[in-house]
Amino acid sequence: MRELYRDPVYDGATDPRVVIDAHGLWWMFYTQRRASLEDAGPGVSWIHGSRIGVATSRDGVDWHYDGTLEPAASDLVLEPGPPPAEVDRTHWAPEVVWDGERWRMYLTEIDGIPDRWPGFARSIVEYVSDDLRQWSRRGPLSLSSDRVIDAAVARTPDGLWRLWCKDEAADSITMVSSSPDLAGWSLDGVAIGGRPHEGPTVFELGGFWWLIVDEWRGMGVYRSDDGTDWKRQGEEDAVILDHLPTGGHGNHGAHVRDGDDLWFYFFGTAQAAPGHVATGEQRRSAVYRVRLVVAAENLIVEESNPTR
């Protein structure tokens, strides 16, 4: 397994979401953490103040940095180069889906640049686009609380759209809402409880629906026949991607389907990167991918082959 992508501005590419457009171009949208800044501010300021970075590829392996999604009035526009040195808002964890007519983005937004985790409202905001470059703001969604982040959106077999997200006000479990038309959402309740987690992604593969969450020690996997009722794969502590060949474990990722292949892009510790001088933390990160397959009704990781 090798690094596929490092953010050239702040070296903090996290929460990757990859989609493939109608022309076969691969697009990666990711949280551009300010990992390389030695003085980004106190506490966890370096994880905040982030823009959404954008990279493109012809094969899903070799990536080119294209810039960041920058606010333009209330919308977002892809601008080449680095983001402004000073920002006043935090953007996290973009979810990008094709609804059959256009692209939709569900973006976590936070006012300001918090230096600590508690005490700051979060919201998931919807945008729409025809070209993945210019995004028109639709507005924040009314979900389970004002502490929701990390949206995942898919259309389940009953014909409804569903949105899964981490709710920090509910002990950081996954809540789910549903919609017949993406115009308004109704809260369905708890999708996945148990130990705290984040970063859900949901997809169909091998005759089942799968939900993967980041447990900060690897990925918890859940299986469903219908995308609504979930059962954990393995025992309570079972995870995948808990020991990477490069060291550490996999964090917050998402899937993309390419023909018969289902790829899972995620982030992990960057290789041969300097630690933060003041804290010693390894803040820098890189994007990796693995192929996921179903065998004996279990979701498993196949040996990665980055040349394909």
Short mmCIF file of C-alpha atoms in Angstrom, two decimals:
data_model
loop_
_atom_site.label_atom_id
_atom_site.label_comp_id
_atom_site.label_asym_id
_atom_site.label_seq_id
_atom_site.Cartn_x
_atom_site.Cartn_y
_atom_site.Cartn_z
CA MET A 1 0.00 0.00 0.00
CA ARG A 2 1.39 3.38 -0.95
CA GLU A 3 0.35 6.97 -0.58
CA LEU A 4 -1.84 8.09 -3.46
CA TYR A 5 -2.15 11.74 -2.56
CA ARG A 6 -0.63 14.41 -0.31
CA ASP A 7 -2.10 17.91 -0.17
CA PRO A 8 0.60 20.25 -1.57
CA VAL A 9 -0.47 23.27 0.50
CA TYR A 10 -0.84 22.10 4.12
CA ASP A 11 -0.08 18.37 3.83
CA GLY A 12 -3.28 17.52 5.67
CA ALA A 13 -5.59 15.77 3.19
CA THR A 14 -8.37 14.05 5.18
CA ASP A 15 -11.96 12.79 4.72
CA PRO A 16 -11.60 12.04 0.99
CA ARG A 17 -14.69 11.64 -1.19
CA VAL A 18 -14.06 10.49 -4.77
CA VAL A 19 -16.56 10.59 -7.65
CA ILE A 20 -16.21 9.90 -11.39
CA ASP A 21 -17.89 12.27 -13.84
CA ALA A 22 -19.57 11.46 -17.16
CA HIS A 23 -16.26 11.97 -19.01
CA GLY A 24 -14.38 9.48 -16.88
CA LEU A 25 -12.51 12.09 -14.85
CA TRP A 26 -11.99 11.20 -11.19
CA TRP A 27 -12.57 13.98 -8.66
CA MET A 28 -11.39 13.96 -5.06
CA PHE A 29 -12.96 16.38 -2.57
CA TYR A 30 -11.29 16.44 0.83
CA THR A 31 -10.86 18.39 4.05
CA GLN A 32 -7.69 20.46 3.71
CA ARG A 33 -6.43 20.44 7.30
CA ARG A 34 -3.73 23.00 8.03
CA ALA A 35 -1.34 20.32 9.26
CA SER A 36 1.99 21.83 8.20
CA LEU A 37 1.45 25.20 9.90
CA GLU A 38 3.59 25.43 13.01
CA ASP A 39 1.40 28.22 14.39
CA ALA A 40 -2.16 27.68 13.24
CA GLY A 41 -3.47 28.79 16.63
CA PRO A 42 -4.03 27.12 20.01
CA GLY A 43 -5.46 23.67 20.64
CA VAL A 44 -7.21 22.11 17.66
CA SER A 45 -7.28 25.30 15.56
CA TRP A 46 -5.18 23.50 12.94
CA ILE A 47 -8.00 21.00 12.32
CA HIS A 48 -10.40 23.92 11.83
CA GLY A 49 -10.10 26.83 9.41
CA SER A 50 -10.04 24.28 6.59
CA ARG A 51 -11.23 24.64 3.02
CA ILE A 52 -12.32 21.79 0.74
CA GLY A 53 -9.41 20.77 -1.44
CA VAL A 54 -10.00 19.37 -4.92
CA ALA A 55 -7.80 17.03 -6.97
CA THR A 56 -8.45 15.21 -10.24
CA SER A 57 -7.15 12.05 -11.87
CA ARG A 58 -7.55 10.06 -15.07
CA ASP A 59 -7.16 6.69 -13.36
CA GLY A 60 -7.84 7.13 -9.65
CA VAL A 61 -4.17 6.62 -8.85
CA ASP A 62 -2.19 9.64 -10.02
CA TRP A 63 -3.73 12.87 -8.73
CA HIS A 64 -3.31 16.55 -9.62
CA TYR A 65 -4.16 19.33 -7.15
CA ASP A 66 -6.72 21.72 -8.68
CA GLY A 67 -7.32 24.18 -5.84
CA THR A 68 -9.99 24.78 -3.22
CA LEU A 69 -13.70 25.50 -3.11
CA GLU A 70 -13.83 29.19 -2.20
CA PRO A 71 -16.86 31.14 -0.99
CA ALA A 72 -18.32 33.46 -3.64
CA ALA A 73 -21.27 35.27 -2.07
CA SER A 74 -23.16 32.31 -0.58
CA ASP A 75 -21.91 29.81 -3.18
CA LEU A 76 -18.65 27.89 -3.65
CA VAL A 77 -16.33 28.09 -6.67
CA LEU A 78 -13.24 26.03 -7.47
CA GLU A 79 -10.26 28.40 -7.46
CA PRO A 80 -6.73 27.27 -8.41
CA GLY A 81 -3.86 27.61 -5.99
CA PRO A 82 -3.79 27.76 -2.20
CA PRO A 83 -6.64 29.12 -0.07
CA PRO A 84 -6.37 32.54 1.59
CA ALA A 85 -4.02 32.66 4.57
CA GLU A 86 -6.82 34.09 6.73
CA VAL A 87 -10.26 32.45 6.77
CA ASP A 88 -13.28 32.87 9.04
CA ARG A 89 -15.14 29.59 8.53
CA THR A 90 -14.47 25.87 8.74
CA HIS A 91 -15.44 23.38 6.03
CA TRP A 92 -15.24 19.63 6.70
CA ALA A 93 -16.04 16.23 5.21
CA PRO A 94 -17.74 16.83 1.84
CA GLU A 95 -20.23 14.21 0.69
CA VAL A 96 -20.80 14.38 -3.09
CA VAL A 97 -23.51 12.37 -4.87
CA TRP A 98 -25.18 12.30 -8.29
CA ASP A 99 -28.97 12.51 -7.97
CA GLY A 100 -29.71 11.52 -11.56
CA GLU A 101 -29.76 15.09 -12.85
CA ARG A 102 -27.03 17.01 -11.02
CA TRP A 103 -24.39 16.76 -8.35
CA ARG A 104 -25.19 17.46 -4.73
CA MET A 105 -22.76 18.22 -1.94
CA TYR A 106 -23.50 17.87 1.76
CA LEU A 107 -20.86 19.87 3.56
CA THR A 108 -20.16 20.26 7.27
CA GLU A 109 -19.78 23.96 8.14
CA ILE A 110 -18.71 25.68 11.37
CA ASP A 111 -18.56 29.41 12.00
CA GLY A 112 -15.07 30.60 12.86
CA ILE A 113 -11.98 28.57 13.76
CA PRO A 114 -12.62 26.81 17.08
CA ASP A 115 -9.61 25.90 19.22
CA ARG A 116 -11.50 23.18 21.14
CA TRP A 117 -14.09 20.50 20.33
CA PRO A 118 -17.11 21.38 22.55
CA GLY A 119 -19.23 24.51 22.48
CA PHE A 120 -19.45 25.21 18.76
CA ALA A 121 -22.49 24.49 16.58
CA ARG A 122 -22.05 22.49 13.40
CA SER A 123 -24.41 22.14 10.46
CA ILE A 124 -24.66 20.15 7.25
CA VAL A 125 -25.28 22.44 4.27
CA GLU A 126 -26.50 21.34 0.84
CA TYR A 127 -25.04 22.66 -2.44
CA VAL A 128 -25.83 21.68 -6.05
CA SER A 129 -23.67 21.73 -9.18
CA ASP A 130 -23.76 20.78 -12.84
CA ASP A 131 -19.99 20.60 -13.32
CA LEU A 132 -18.36 19.93 -9.90
CA ARG A 133 -16.66 23.33 -10.13
CA GLN A 134 -19.38 25.83 -9.24
CA TRP A 135 -21.69 25.03 -6.36
CA SER A 136 -24.93 26.85 -5.55
CA ARG A 137 -25.92 26.92 -1.90
CA ARG A 138 -29.31 25.45 -1.01
CA GLY A 139 -28.96 25.95 2.73
CA PRO A 140 -28.50 24.05 5.98
CA LEU A 141 -30.52 20.91 6.65
CA SER A 142 -32.74 20.45 9.68
CA LEU A 143 -31.44 17.21 11.18
CA SER A 144 -31.16 15.63 14.63
CA SER A 145 -29.27 18.46 16.40
CA ASP A 146 -26.98 21.46 15.90
CA ARG A 147 -23.92 19.24 16.36
CA VAL A 148 -24.16 17.09 13.21
CA ILE A 149 -21.19 16.43 10.91
CA ASP A 150 -19.97 13.93 8.27
CA ALA A 151 -22.95 13.35 5.97
CA ALA A 152 -23.36 10.23 3.84
CA VAL A 153 -26.23 10.10 1.33
CA ALA A 154 -27.64 7.20 -0.71
CA ARG A 155 -30.93 6.03 -2.20
CA THR A 156 -32.06 2.82 -0.51
CA PRO A 157 -34.15 0.00 -2.04
CA ASP A 158 -37.44 1.40 -0.73
CA GLY A 159 -36.95 4.41 -3.04
CA LEU A 160 -36.21 6.89 -0.26
CA TRP A 161 -33.04 8.94 -0.01
CA ARG A 162 -31.29 8.59 3.32
CA LEU A 163 -28.74 10.77 5.04
CA TRP A 164 -26.54 9.32 7.75
CA CYS A 165 -24.41 11.59 9.95
CA LYS A 166 -22.48 11.73 13.19
CA ASP A 167 -24.41 13.49 15.95
CA GLU A 168 -22.03 14.79 18.61
CA ALA A 169 -25.00 15.74 20.79
CA ALA A 170 -26.00 12.04 20.92
CA ASP A 171 -22.64 10.72 22.12
CA SER A 172 -21.19 10.68 18.59
CA ILE A 173 -23.28 7.89 17.08
CA THR A 174 -24.81 7.71 13.60
CA MET A 175 -28.28 9.17 13.11
CA VAL A 176 -30.32 8.78 9.93
CA SER A 177 -32.94 10.92 8.18
CA SER A 178 -34.96 10.13 5.06
CA SER A 179 -36.43 12.06 2.14
CA PRO A 180 -38.58 11.10 -0.87
CA ASP A 181 -37.18 13.86 -3.08
CA LEU A 182 -34.13 15.51 -1.39
CA ALA A 183 -36.27 18.56 -0.72
CA GLY A 184 -36.86 17.98 3.00
CA TRP A 185 -35.68 15.46 5.57
CA SER A 186 -37.52 13.51 8.29
CA LEU A 187 -35.59 12.14 11.25
CA ASP A 188 -35.71 8.33 11.38
CA GLY A 189 -33.60 8.03 14.54
CA VAL A 190 -30.50 6.04 15.44
CA ALA A 191 -28.90 4.06 12.63
CA ILE A 192 -25.80 2.84 14.49
CA GLY A 193 -25.32 3.16 18.25
CA GLY A 194 -22.64 1.67 20.45
CA ARG A 195 -19.18 3.15 20.90
CA PRO A 196 -18.57 6.66 19.53
CA HIS A 197 -17.60 6.90 15.88
CA GLU A 198 -17.76 9.20 12.85
CA GLY A 199 -17.49 9.40 9.07
CA PRO A 200 -20.21 7.01 7.81
CA THR A 201 -20.28 5.88 4.20
CA VAL A 202 -23.02 3.65 2.73
CA PHE A 203 -23.13 1.55 -0.45
CA GLU A 204 -24.44 -1.67 -2.03
CA LEU A 205 -22.08 -4.51 -2.89
CA GLY A 206 -22.45 -8.26 -3.38
CA GLY A 207 -26.18 -8.33 -2.70
CA PHE A 208 -25.98 -6.44 0.60
CA TRP A 209 -25.87 -2.88 1.83
CA TRP A 210 -22.83 -1.83 3.84
CA LEU A 211 -22.18 0.97 6.29
CA ILE A 212 -18.58 1.75 7.32
CA VAL A 213 -17.72 4.06 10.22
CA ASP A 214 -14.44 5.38 11.60
CA GLU A 215 -13.87 4.24 15.19
CA TRP A 216 -10.45 5.95 15.46
CA ARG A 217 -8.82 2.50 15.70
CA GLY A 218 -9.93 1.12 12.34
CA MET A 219 -13.27 0.86 10.57
CA GLY A 220 -16.41 -0.72 11.95
CA VAL A 221 -18.48 -2.52 9.30
CA TYR A 222 -22.26 -3.07 9.31
CA ARG A 223 -24.39 -5.11 6.88
CA SER A 224 -28.03 -4.73 5.86
CA ASP A 225 -30.47 -6.35 3.45
CA ASP A 226 -32.33 -3.11 2.85
CA GLY A 227 -30.11 -0.18 3.88
CA THR A 228 -32.16 0.49 7.00
CA ASP A 229 -31.60 -2.29 9.57
CA TRP A 230 -27.92 -2.87 10.34
CA LYS A 231 -25.98 -5.72 11.95
CA ARG A 232 -22.31 -5.41 12.87
CA GLN A 233 -19.87 -7.59 10.98
CA GLY A 234 -17.95 -9.73 13.45
CA GLU A 235 -17.77 -9.26 17.20
CA GLU A 236 -18.18 -6.00 19.06
CA ASP A 237 -14.53 -5.02 18.61
CA ALA A 238 -14.11 -6.23 15.01
CA VAL A 239 -12.74 -3.66 12.58
CA ILE A 240 -11.00 -3.50 9.21
CA LEU A 241 -7.97 -1.39 8.30
CA ASP A 242 -6.79 -1.43 11.88
CA HIS A 243 -3.12 -2.11 11.04
CA LEU A 244 -1.84 -0.48 7.86
CA PRO A 245 1.46 -1.66 6.30
CA THR A 246 2.53 1.99 6.45
CA GLY A 247 1.79 2.18 10.18
CA GLY A 248 -1.26 3.30 12.16
CA HIS A 249 -4.82 2.65 11.01
CA GLY A 250 -7.27 3.91 8.43
CA ASN A 251 -9.41 6.97 9.11
CA HIS A 252 -12.63 8.48 7.67
CA GLY A 253 -13.07 7.35 4.10
CA ALA A 254 -15.67 6.83 1.40
CA HIS A 255 -16.33 4.53 -1.53
CA VAL A 256 -16.39 4.96 -5.29
CA ARG A 257 -17.56 2.41 -7.83
CA ASP A 258 -15.56 1.95 -11.05
CA GLY A 259 -17.13 -0.75 -13.19
CA ASP A 260 -16.97 -3.96 -11.18
CA ASP A 261 -14.51 -2.50 -8.68
CA LEU A 262 -15.50 -0.87 -5.41
CA TRP A 263 -12.67 1.31 -4.11
CA PHE A 264 -12.49 2.72 -0.60
CA TYR A 265 -10.43 5.92 -0.25
CA PHE A 266 -9.40 6.90 3.27
CA PHE A 267 -6.69 8.83 5.06
CA GLY A 268 -3.89 7.73 7.34
CA THR A 269 -0.60 8.96 8.73
CA ALA A 270 1.71 10.42 6.10
CA GLN A 271 4.98 8.58 5.58
CA ALA A 272 8.35 10.17 6.34
CA ALA A 273 6.70 13.42 7.45
CA PRO A 274 8.10 15.67 10.19
CA GLY A 275 6.22 15.92 13.46
CA HIS A 276 4.83 19.19 14.73
CA VAL A 277 7.68 20.98 16.47
CA ALA A 278 5.74 22.28 19.47
CA THR A 279 3.67 19.17 20.24
CA GLY A 280 5.43 16.27 18.55
CA GLU A 281 2.13 15.27 16.93
CA GLN A 282 2.15 13.58 13.55
CA ARG A 283 -0.45 15.91 12.05
CA ARG A 284 0.30 15.29 8.40
CA SER A 285 -1.80 12.81 6.49
CA ALA A 286 -2.06 11.06 3.14
CA VAL A 287 -4.85 9.46 1.11
CA TYR A 288 -4.78 5.72 0.43
CA ARG A 289 -7.18 3.28 -1.17
CA VAL A 290 -8.11 -0.41 -1.06
CA ARG A 291 -10.51 -2.57 -3.03
CA LEU A 292 -13.47 -3.96 -1.11
CA VAL A 293 -15.13 -7.26 -2.02
CA VAL A 294 -17.76 -9.53 -0.48
CA ALA A 295 -16.85 -13.12 0.42
CA ALA A 296 -18.99 -15.47 2.51
CA GLU A 297 -21.35 -12.55 3.23
CA ASN A 298 -18.53 -10.50 4.75
CA LEU A 299 -16.96 -7.29 3.49
CA ILE A 300 -13.23 -7.78 3.18
CA VAL A 301 -10.22 -5.78 2.05
CA GLU A 302 -8.36 -7.10 -0.96
CA GLU A 303 -4.67 -6.46 -1.44
CA SER A 304 -4.38 -2.99 -2.93
CA ASN A 305 -3.09 -2.63 -6.47
CA PRO A 306 -2.57 1.11 -7.09
CA THR A 307 -1.59 0.62 -10.74
CA ARG A 308 -5.19 -0.22 -11.65
#
